[in-house]
Coordinates of C-alpha atoms in Angstrom, one line a residue:
X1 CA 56.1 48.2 119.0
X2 CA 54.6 47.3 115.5
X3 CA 54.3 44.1 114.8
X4 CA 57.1 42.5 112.6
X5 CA 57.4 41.7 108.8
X6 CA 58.0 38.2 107.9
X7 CA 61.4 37.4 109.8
X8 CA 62.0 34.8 106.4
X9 CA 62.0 37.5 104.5
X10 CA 65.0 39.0 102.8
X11 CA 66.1 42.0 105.0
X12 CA 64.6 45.3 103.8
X13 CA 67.3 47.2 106.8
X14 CA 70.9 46.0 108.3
X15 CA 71.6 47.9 111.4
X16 CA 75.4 47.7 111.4
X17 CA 76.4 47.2 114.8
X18 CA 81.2 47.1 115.5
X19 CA 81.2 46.1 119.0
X20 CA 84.7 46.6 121.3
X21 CA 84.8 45.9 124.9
X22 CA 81.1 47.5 125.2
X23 CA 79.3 46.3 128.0
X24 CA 78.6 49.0 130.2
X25 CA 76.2 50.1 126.8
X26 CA 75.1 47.1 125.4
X27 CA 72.1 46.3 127.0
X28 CA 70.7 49.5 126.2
X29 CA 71.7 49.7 123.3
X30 CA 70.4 46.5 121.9
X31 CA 66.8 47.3 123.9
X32 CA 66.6 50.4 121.6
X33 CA 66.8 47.8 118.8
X34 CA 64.1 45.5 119.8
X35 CA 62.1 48.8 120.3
X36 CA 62.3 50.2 116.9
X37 CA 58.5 50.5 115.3
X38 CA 59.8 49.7 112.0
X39 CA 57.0 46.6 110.7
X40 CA 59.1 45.4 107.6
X41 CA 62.1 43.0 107.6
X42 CA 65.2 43.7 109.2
X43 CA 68.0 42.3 111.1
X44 CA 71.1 43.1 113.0
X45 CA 74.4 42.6 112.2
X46 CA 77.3 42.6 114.8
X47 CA 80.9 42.3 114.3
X48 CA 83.0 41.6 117.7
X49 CA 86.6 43.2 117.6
X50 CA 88.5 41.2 119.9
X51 CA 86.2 42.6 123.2
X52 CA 87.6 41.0 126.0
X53 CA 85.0 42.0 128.5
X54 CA 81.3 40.4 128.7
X55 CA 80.0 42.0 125.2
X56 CA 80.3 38.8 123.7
X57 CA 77.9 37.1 126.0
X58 CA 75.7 39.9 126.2
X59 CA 75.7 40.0 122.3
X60 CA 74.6 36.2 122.4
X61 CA 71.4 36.6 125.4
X62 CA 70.5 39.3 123.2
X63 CA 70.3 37.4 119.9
X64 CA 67.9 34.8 121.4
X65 CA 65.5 38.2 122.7
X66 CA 65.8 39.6 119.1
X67 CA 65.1 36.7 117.2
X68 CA 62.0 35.6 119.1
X69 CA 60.7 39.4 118.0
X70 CA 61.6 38.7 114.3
X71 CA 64.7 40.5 114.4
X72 CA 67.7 38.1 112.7
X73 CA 71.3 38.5 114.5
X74 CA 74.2 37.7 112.6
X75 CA 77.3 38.0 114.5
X76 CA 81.2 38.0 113.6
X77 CA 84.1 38.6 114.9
X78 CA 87.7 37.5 116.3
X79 CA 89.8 37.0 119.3
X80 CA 93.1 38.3 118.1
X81 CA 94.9 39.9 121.1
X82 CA 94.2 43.3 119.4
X83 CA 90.9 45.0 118.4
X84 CA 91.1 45.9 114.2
X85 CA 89.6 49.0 114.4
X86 CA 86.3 50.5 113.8
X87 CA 86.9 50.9 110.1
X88 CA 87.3 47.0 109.8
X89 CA 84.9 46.5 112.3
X90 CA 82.3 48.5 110.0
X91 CA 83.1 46.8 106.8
X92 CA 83.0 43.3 108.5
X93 CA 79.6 43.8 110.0
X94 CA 78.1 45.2 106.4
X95 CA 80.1 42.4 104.5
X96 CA 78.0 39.9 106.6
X97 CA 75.1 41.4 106.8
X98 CA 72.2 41.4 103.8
X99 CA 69.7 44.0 103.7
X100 CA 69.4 46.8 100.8
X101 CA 69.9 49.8 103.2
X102 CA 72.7 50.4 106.1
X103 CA 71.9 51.8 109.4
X104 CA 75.0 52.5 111.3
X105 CA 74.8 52.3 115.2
X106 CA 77.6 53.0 117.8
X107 CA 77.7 50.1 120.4
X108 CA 77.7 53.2 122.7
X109 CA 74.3 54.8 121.5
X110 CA 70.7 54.6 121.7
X111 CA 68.0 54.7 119.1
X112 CA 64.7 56.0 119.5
X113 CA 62.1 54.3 118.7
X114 CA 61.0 55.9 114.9
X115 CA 64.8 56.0 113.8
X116 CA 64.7 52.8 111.3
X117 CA 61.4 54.0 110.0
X118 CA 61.8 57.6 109.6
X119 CA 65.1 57.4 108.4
X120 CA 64.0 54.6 105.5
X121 CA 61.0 56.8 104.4
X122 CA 63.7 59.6 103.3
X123 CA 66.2 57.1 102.5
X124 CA 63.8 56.5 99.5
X125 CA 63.3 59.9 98.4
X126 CA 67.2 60.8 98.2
X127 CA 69.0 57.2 97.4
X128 CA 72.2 59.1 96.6
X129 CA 72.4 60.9 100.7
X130 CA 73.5 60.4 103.7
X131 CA 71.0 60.9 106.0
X132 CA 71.2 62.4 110.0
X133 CA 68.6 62.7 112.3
X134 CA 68.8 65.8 114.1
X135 CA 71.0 69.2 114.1
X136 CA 73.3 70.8 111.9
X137 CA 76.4 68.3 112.6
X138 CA 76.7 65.3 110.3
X139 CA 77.6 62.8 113.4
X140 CA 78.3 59.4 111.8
X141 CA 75.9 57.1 114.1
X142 CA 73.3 58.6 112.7
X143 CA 73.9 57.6 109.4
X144 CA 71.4 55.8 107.3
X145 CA 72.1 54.8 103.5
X146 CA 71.4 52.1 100.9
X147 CA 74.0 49.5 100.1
X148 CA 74.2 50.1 97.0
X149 CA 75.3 53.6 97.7
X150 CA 77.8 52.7 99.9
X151 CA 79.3 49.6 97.6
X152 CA 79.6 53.1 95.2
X153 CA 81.4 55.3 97.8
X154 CA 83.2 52.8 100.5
X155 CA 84.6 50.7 102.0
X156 CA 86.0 52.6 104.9
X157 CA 89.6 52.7 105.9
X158 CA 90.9 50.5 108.0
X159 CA 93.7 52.0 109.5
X160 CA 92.5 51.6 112.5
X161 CA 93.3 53.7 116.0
X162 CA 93.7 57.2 115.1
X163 CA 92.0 57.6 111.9
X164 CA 88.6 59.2 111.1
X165 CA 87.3 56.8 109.1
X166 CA 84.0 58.0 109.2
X167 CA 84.9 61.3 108.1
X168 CA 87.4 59.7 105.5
X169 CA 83.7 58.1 103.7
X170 CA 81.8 61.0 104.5
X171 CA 84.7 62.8 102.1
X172 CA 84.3 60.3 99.6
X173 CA 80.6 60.5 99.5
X174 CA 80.6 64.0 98.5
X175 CA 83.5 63.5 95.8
X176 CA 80.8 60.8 94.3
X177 CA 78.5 63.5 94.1
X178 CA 76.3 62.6 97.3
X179 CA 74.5 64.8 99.2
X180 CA 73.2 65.2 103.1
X181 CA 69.4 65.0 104.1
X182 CA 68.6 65.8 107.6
X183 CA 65.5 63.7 109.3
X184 CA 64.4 66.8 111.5
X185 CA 63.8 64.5 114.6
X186 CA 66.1 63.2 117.7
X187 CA 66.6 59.7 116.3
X188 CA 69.4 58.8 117.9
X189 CA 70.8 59.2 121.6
X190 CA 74.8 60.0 121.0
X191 CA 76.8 58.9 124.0
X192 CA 80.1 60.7 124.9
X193 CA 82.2 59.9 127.2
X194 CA 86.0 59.1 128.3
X195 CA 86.4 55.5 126.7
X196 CA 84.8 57.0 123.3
X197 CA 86.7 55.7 120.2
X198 CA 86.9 59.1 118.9
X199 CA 88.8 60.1 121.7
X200 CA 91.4 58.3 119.4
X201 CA 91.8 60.8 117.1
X202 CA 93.6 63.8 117.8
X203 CA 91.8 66.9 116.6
X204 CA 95.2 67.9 114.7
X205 CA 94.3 64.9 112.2
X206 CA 90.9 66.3 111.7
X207 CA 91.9 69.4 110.8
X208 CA 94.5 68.5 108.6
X209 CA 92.1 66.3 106.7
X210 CA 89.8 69.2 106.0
X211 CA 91.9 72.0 105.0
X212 CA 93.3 69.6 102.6
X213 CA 89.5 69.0 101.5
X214 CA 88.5 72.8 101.3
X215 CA 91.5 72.8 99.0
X216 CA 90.7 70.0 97.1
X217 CA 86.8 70.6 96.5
X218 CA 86.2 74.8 97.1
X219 CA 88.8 76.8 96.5
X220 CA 89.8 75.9 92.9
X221 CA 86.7 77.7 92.0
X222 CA 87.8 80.9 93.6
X223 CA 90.2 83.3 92.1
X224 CA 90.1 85.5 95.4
X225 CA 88.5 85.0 99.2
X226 CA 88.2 86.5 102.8
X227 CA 88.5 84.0 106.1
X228 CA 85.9 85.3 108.4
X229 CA 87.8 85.8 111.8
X230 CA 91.5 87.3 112.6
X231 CA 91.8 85.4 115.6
X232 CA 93.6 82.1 116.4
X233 CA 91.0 79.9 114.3
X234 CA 90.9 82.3 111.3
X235 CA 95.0 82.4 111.5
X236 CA 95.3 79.2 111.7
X237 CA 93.4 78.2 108.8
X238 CA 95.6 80.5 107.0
X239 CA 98.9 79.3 108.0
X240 CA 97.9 75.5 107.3
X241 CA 96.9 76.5 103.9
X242 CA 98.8 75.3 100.7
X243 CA 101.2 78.5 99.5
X244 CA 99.2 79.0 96.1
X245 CA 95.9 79.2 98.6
X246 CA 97.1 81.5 100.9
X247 CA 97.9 83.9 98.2
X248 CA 94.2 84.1 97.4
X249 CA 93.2 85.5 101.1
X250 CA 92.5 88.9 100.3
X251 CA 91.9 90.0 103.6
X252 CA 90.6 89.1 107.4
X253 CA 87.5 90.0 108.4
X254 CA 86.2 90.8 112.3
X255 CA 84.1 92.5 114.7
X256 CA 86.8 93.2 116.7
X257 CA 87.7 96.8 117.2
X258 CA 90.8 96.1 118.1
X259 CA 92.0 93.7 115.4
X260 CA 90.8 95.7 112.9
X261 CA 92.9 98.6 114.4
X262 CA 95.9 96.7 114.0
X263 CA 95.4 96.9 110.2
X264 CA 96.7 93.6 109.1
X265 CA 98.0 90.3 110.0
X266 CA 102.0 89.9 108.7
X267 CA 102.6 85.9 108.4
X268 CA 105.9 85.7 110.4
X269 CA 106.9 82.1 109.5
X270 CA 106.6 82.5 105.8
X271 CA 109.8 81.6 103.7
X272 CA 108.5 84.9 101.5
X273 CA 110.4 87.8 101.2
X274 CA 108.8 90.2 102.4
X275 CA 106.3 88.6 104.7
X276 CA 102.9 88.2 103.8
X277 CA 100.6 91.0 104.9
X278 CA 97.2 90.2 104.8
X279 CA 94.6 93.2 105.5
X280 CA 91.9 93.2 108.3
X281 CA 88.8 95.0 107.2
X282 CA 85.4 94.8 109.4
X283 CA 83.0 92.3 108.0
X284 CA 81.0 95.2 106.6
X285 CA 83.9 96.5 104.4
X286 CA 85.1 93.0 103.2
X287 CA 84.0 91.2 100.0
X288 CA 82.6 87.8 99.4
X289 CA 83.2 84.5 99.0
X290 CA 84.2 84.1 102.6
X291 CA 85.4 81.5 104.3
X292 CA 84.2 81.5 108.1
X293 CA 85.9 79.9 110.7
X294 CA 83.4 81.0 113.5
X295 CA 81.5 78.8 116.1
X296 CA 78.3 80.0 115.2
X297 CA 76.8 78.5 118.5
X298 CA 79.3 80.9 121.4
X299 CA 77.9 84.2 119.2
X300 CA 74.3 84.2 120.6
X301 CA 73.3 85.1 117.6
X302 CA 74.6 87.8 116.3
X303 CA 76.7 86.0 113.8
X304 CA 73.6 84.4 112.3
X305 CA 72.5 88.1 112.2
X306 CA 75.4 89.8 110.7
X307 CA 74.9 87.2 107.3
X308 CA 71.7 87.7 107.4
X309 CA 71.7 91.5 107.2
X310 CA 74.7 90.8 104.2
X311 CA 72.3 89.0 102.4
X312 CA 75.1 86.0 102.6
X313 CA 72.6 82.8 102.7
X314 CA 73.9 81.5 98.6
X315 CA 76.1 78.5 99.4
X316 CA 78.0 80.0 96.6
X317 CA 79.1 83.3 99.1
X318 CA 80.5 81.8 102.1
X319 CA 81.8 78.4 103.8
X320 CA 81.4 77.5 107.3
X321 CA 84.9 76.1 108.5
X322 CA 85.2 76.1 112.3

């Protein structure tokens, strides 16, 4: 471990800590922050929603290790009978806390020890991004971002149990014009397991809130699209599309023999008379933009492969939506 900045000093980094009923993780959680090799000025903020297991205490034994390293602890929170949510939780802890740049950790999760560091150095370099530390998934404890950047895009929502407030942000980040920047190192040790607040929301909401965003920020720009699959995901997408959306699906597209025998997909529970008929071509035969609602991950490959060999890479030809 490097040694500290001047622990007077005005924070340079807030790690932004929401903390509910987390004491199976605490410890190492908090260890991972007294480990990080960042040398300048930071300090950890913590807001307590209404735990009513040992967190609080652990919280405070750790405040005393942090602060002989040169870490400051600010900590917050209540003792109402019911937690607020991790969207208040979140705002309370950055509210309190001082430093020019937000790190967001999960009470849950572990950091390794370059995180702070690495993910300041590109911090930086792109002030108006939200930055991840490893893999193509924008997982919100590994956000890192300034706070003026986030006074531009937030607060986030505080409706507490059941809504995705992190993707709710992440949403309005991108309507402000931010972008993503990807620290190509495992920074951060993501936890999942039963007691998981995302458990909380049901993966209806989720998609709900993105169709309703592919609406919003892509399709207005096209005139005309395919969806990429003419199974359940790809019909799906179709069905929960907006009536003036679905009438720009041109046609499916698969590598499935036998879907692409059947010739077309008729949209049964459309109030249109006659019911929408919707061609399925083989991807080879069907036109760009696309719209891909694929799990590029259960294709070993030969998705990846397929795009490649269309020439498809240009953000401008396909979405991935799966």
């Amino acid at each position: 471990m490097r040694p500290r900045g001047d622990p007077a000093a005005a924070p340079h980094v807030s790690i932004i800590l929401p903390v509910h009923n987390a004491e199976r993780w605490l410890h190492e959680c908090l260890r991972s922050v007294l480990q990080q090799d960042f040398a300048g000025p930071m300090e950890l903020s913590v807001f307590n929603d209404a735990s009513k297991d040992q967190s609080l205490r652990i919280l405070e034994e750790w405040k005393a290790k942090l602060e002989g390293s040169g870490i400051p602890v600010v900590i917050g929170g209540h003792e109402s009978p019911y937690p607020r949510g991790v969207g208040y939780s979140k705002n309370q802890a950055i509210a309190q806390s001082s430093g020019s740049y937000l790190c967001f950790l999960d009470s849950d999760d572990v950091m390794m020890p370059q995180r702070v560091r690495l993910q300041l150095d590109a911090a930086t370099r792109h002030p108006t991004s939200v930055f991840t530390s490893h893999g193509p998934t924008v997982v919100m404890p590994t956000w890192f971002c300034s706070r003026a950047w986030f006074s531009h895009v937030g607060p986030f929502d505080e409706g507490g149990q059941g809504v995705p407030e992190d993707l709710l942000l992440f949403y309005n980040h991108l309507r402000k014009g931010g972008g993503v920047v990807r620290v190509d190192q495992s920074l951060v040790l993501y936890r999942y397991h039963p007691d998981a607040a995302t458990h909380s929301v049901l993966e209806t909401t989720i998609w709900t809130h993105r169709v309703r965003f592919l609406e919003e920020r892509v399709l207005p720009r096209w005139a005309a699209f395919t969806i990429w699959n003419a199974g359940r995901q790809g019909r799906r997408l179709y069905r929960n599309l907006s009536a003036g959306a679905r009438r720009k699906v041109v046609a499916f597209c698969d590598v499935d023999e036998n879907k692409i025998r059947k010739g077309f997909y008729c949209y049964e529970d459309s109030e249109e008379a006659p019911k929408p008929r919707v061609p399925i071509l083989h991807f080879r035969a069907a036109r760009p933009p696309f719209v891909i609602c694929v799990k590029l991950d259960l294709t070993g490959g030969e998705f990846e492969a397929n795009l490649r060999s269309l020439h498809l890479q240009e953000g401008r030809d396909f979405l991935h939506f799966s």
